[in-house]
Amino acid sequence: MPNAQSATTVRDATEADLADIMDIYNDAVLNTTAIWNDNVVDLANRQDWFAARMARGFPILVAEVDGRLSGYASYGDWRAFEGFRHTVEHSVYVHKNARGHGLGGLLMQALIERAEAGPIHVMVACIEAKNEASIRLHEKLGFRTTGTFLEVGTKFGRWLDLTCMELRVGENG
Ligand SMILES: CC(C)(COP(=O)(O)OP(=O)(O)OC[C@H]1O[C@@H](n2cnc3c(N)ncnc32)[C@H](O)[C@@H]1OP(=O)(O)O)[C@@H](O)C(=O)NCCC(=O)NCCS
């Protein structure tokens, strides 16, 4: 867990990080509504994901605390049609033992900088409507809520609402 003396860095992911990324991802699959999948993934799945993101020139960033991989953030195409090519949808995950210490904010600031350099025009976040931590994080970063789709997903035996937020890149101060 990060503390006042912890050394925190954000850097580009390498293939050597994929086992740690997989563990964070699978914990979110099993224990949260951040990902609306019921099935965990294996290393080959994350290797394919990494290769696809690199081939498209999309960033995968990781946060390390005292040398331990504690979170990651990335973006990919929002929609697969050419007209949407300046818009991306991102994800950000912090290890369960490292949440609430600013890592999500650090990762997102770095990801927004990459989007600015991209150049990406709009970033989209689609968040389970009760995920207050993620919605608060995105509000702090300047994202606006565009709307909430009701009961468009299901997990853990209940319907899930999806809140969508957008950032016009470069307008976040
Ligand atoms: C959402 C998540 C990425 C936030 O990362 P984090 O490192 O915990 O967040 P930070 O410490 O950077 O906090 C950012 C803001 O969110 C707020 N926040 C953090 N946890 C919160 C919580 N449990 N409830 C309400 N707000 C919360 C913080 O208060 C902070 O705002 P503040 O500075 O005004 O207080 C992290 O909780 C996480 O990985 N959750 C599980 C996966 C997930 O939901 N990913 C997002 C999918 S869209």
GROMACS .gro file of N, CA and C and ligand atoms in nm, residues 24 28 32-35 90-95 98-106 125-128 131-138 140, ligand 1:
model
  150
   24ILE      N    1  -0.459  -0.804  -1.179
   24ILE     CA    2  -0.546  -0.690  -1.145
   24ILE      C    3  -0.676  -0.701  -1.224
   28ALA      N    4  -1.072  -0.770  -1.084
   28ALA     CA    5  -1.187  -0.685  -1.119
   28ALA      C    6  -1.301  -0.768  -1.180
   32THR      N    7  -1.574  -0.712  -0.895
   32THR     CA    8  -1.627  -0.577  -0.917
   32THR      C    9  -1.721  -0.575  -1.039
   33THR      N   10  -1.791  -0.464  -1.050
   33THR     CA   11  -1.872  -0.440  -1.170
   33THR      C   12  -1.800  -0.341  -1.262
   34ALA      N   13  -1.668  -0.328  -1.246
   34ALA     CA   14  -1.592  -0.242  -1.336
   34ALA      C   15  -1.582  -0.306  -1.475
   35ILE      N   16  -1.577  -0.439  -1.479
   35ILE     CA   17  -1.574  -0.513  -1.605
   35ILE      C   18  -1.696  -0.603  -1.607
   90HIS      N   19  -1.124   0.444  -2.269
   90HIS     CA   20  -1.012   0.399  -2.186
   90HIS      C   21  -1.059   0.316  -2.067
   91SER      N   22  -0.962   0.253  -2.002
   91SER     CA   23  -0.989   0.184  -1.877
   91SER      C   24  -0.874   0.212  -1.781
   92VAL      N   25  -0.906   0.211  -1.652
   92VAL     CA   26  -0.804   0.235  -1.549
   92VAL      C   27  -0.835   0.144  -1.431
   93TYR      N   28  -0.732   0.074  -1.386
   93TYR     CA   29  -0.748  -0.022  -1.276
   93TYR      C   30  -0.634  -0.006  -1.178
   94VAL      N   31  -0.669   0.001  -1.051
   94VAL     CA   32  -0.568   0.009  -0.945
   94VAL      C   33  -0.584  -0.116  -0.859
   95HIS      N   34  -0.472  -0.175  -0.820
   95HIS     CA   35  -0.475  -0.295  -0.734
   95HIS      C   36  -0.558  -0.267  -0.610
   98ALA      N   37  -0.413  -0.083  -0.322
   98ALA     CA   38  -0.347   0.046  -0.349
   98ALA      C   39  -0.447   0.157  -0.382
   99ARG      N   40  -0.577   0.126  -0.371
   99ARG     CA   41  -0.678   0.226  -0.410
   99ARG      C   42  -0.688   0.339  -0.306
  100GLY      N   43  -0.733   0.456  -0.353
  100GLY     CA   44  -0.757   0.569  -0.263
  100GLY      C   45  -0.631   0.645  -0.225
  101HIS      N   46  -0.521   0.623  -0.300
  101HIS     CA   47  -0.396   0.693  -0.269
  101HIS      C   48  -0.347   0.777  -0.387
  102GLY      N   49  -0.435   0.803  -0.481
  102GLY     CA   50  -0.398   0.892  -0.589
  102GLY      C   51  -0.345   0.826  -0.715
  103LEU      N   52  -0.331   0.693  -0.714
  103LEU     CA   53  -0.272   0.627  -0.832
  103LEU      C   54  -0.363   0.637  -0.954
  104GLY      N   55  -0.495   0.623  -0.932
  104GLY     CA   56  -0.588   0.634  -1.044
  104GLY      C   57  -0.574   0.771  -1.111
  105GLY      N   58  -0.564   0.875  -1.029
  105GLY     CA   59  -0.546   1.010  -1.083
  105GLY      C   60  -0.416   1.024  -1.160
  106LEU      N   61  -0.308   0.971  -1.104
  106LEU     CA   62  -0.177   0.980  -1.172
  106LEU      C   63  -0.179   0.909  -1.307
  125ALA      N   64  -1.540   0.749  -2.123
  125ALA     CA   65  -1.538   0.650  -2.013
  125ALA      C   66  -1.680   0.600  -1.994
  126CYS      N   67  -1.697   0.469  -1.994
  126CYS     CA   68  -1.828   0.411  -1.967
  126CYS      C   69  -1.817   0.333  -1.836
  127ILE      N   70  -1.891   0.379  -1.737
  127ILE     CA   71  -1.868   0.339  -1.597
  127ILE      C   72  -1.998   0.287  -1.537
  128GLU      N   73  -1.990   0.178  -1.463
  128GLU     CA   74  -2.110   0.130  -1.393
  128GLU      C   75  -2.161   0.242  -1.302
  131ASN      N   76  -2.043   0.308  -0.948
  131ASN     CA   77  -1.899   0.310  -0.922
  131ASN      C   78  -1.856   0.454  -0.888
  132GLU      N   79  -1.885   0.492  -0.764
  132GLU     CA   80  -1.864   0.632  -0.724
  132GLU      C   81  -1.718   0.673  -0.733
  133ALA      N   82  -1.626   0.581  -0.701
  133ALA     CA   83  -1.484   0.617  -0.705
  133ALA      C   84  -1.443   0.656  -0.847
  134SER      N   85  -1.487   0.576  -0.944
  134SER     CA   86  -1.448   0.606  -1.082
  134SER      C   87  -1.516   0.732  -1.133
  135ILE      N   88  -1.644   0.750  -1.100
  135ILE     CA   89  -1.714   0.870  -1.148
  135ILE      C   90  -1.651   0.995  -1.086
  136ARG      N   91  -1.617   0.987  -0.957
  136ARG     CA   92  -1.553   1.101  -0.889
  136ARG      C   93  -1.416   1.131  -0.952
  137LEU      N   94  -1.341   1.025  -0.975
  137LEU     CA   95  -1.209   1.041  -1.038
  137LEU      C   96  -1.223   1.113  -1.172
  138HIS      N   97  -1.317   1.070  -1.254
  138HIS     CA   98  -1.332   1.131  -1.386
  138HIS      C   99  -1.384   1.274  -1.377
  140LYS      N  100  -1.317   1.483  -1.140
  140LYS     CA  101  -1.200   1.563  -1.100
  140LYS      C  102  -1.110   1.595  -1.218
  174LIG     C1  103  -1.167   0.372  -0.979
  174LIG     C2  104  -1.018   0.361  -0.943
  174LIG     C3  105  -0.936   0.343  -1.071
  174LIG     C4  106  -0.975   0.492  -0.874
  174LIG     O1  107  -0.837   0.484  -0.849
  174LIG     P1  108  -0.779   0.530  -0.707
  174LIG     O2  109  -0.632   0.526  -0.713
  174LIG     O3  110  -0.845   0.449  -0.601
  174LIG     O4  111  -0.836   0.680  -0.700
  174LIG     P2  112  -0.760   0.809  -0.647
  174LIG     O5  113  -0.696   0.779  -0.515
  174LIG     O6  114  -0.672   0.863  -0.756
  174LIG     O7  115  -0.884   0.905  -0.620
  174LIG     C5  116  -0.940   0.988  -0.722
  174LIG     C6  117  -1.067   1.052  -0.669
  174LIG     O8  118  -1.167   0.952  -0.654
  174LIG     C7  119  -1.219   0.957  -0.521
  174LIG     N1  120  -1.241   0.825  -0.468
  174LIG     C8  121  -1.149   0.728  -0.455
  174LIG     N2  122  -1.207   0.620  -0.398
  174LIG     C9  123  -1.335   0.655  -0.375
  174LIG    C10  124  -1.446   0.587  -0.319
  174LIG     N3  125  -1.434   0.459  -0.274
  174LIG     N4  126  -1.566   0.650  -0.314
  174LIG    C11  127  -1.579   0.777  -0.358
  174LIG     N5  128  -1.477   0.847  -0.414
  174LIG    C12  129  -1.357   0.787  -0.419
  174LIG    C13  130  -1.114   1.021  -0.439
  174LIG     O9  131  -1.176   1.078  -0.326
  174LIG    C14  132  -1.046   1.115  -0.530
  174LIG    O10  133  -1.111   1.238  -0.526
  174LIG     P3  134  -1.071   1.347  -0.414
  174LIG    O11  135  -0.926   1.378  -0.437
  174LIG    O12  136  -1.160   1.458  -0.442
  174LIG    O13  137  -1.093   1.285  -0.283
  174LIG    C15  138  -0.991   0.243  -0.844
  174LIG    O14  139  -1.074   0.259  -0.732
  174LIG    C16  140  -1.015   0.106  -0.904
  174LIG    O15  141  -0.925   0.051  -0.967
  174LIG     N6  142  -1.134   0.051  -0.887
  174LIG    C17  143  -1.169  -0.082  -0.940
  174LIG    C18  144  -1.167  -0.083  -1.093
  174LIG    C19  145  -1.250   0.028  -1.150
  174LIG    O16  146  -1.359   0.057  -1.103
  174LIG     N7  147  -1.197   0.088  -1.258
  174LIG    C20  148  -1.266   0.191  -1.330
  174LIG    C21  149  -1.356   0.127  -1.432
  174LIG     S1  150  -1.447   0.252  -1.520
   0.00000   0.00000   0.00000
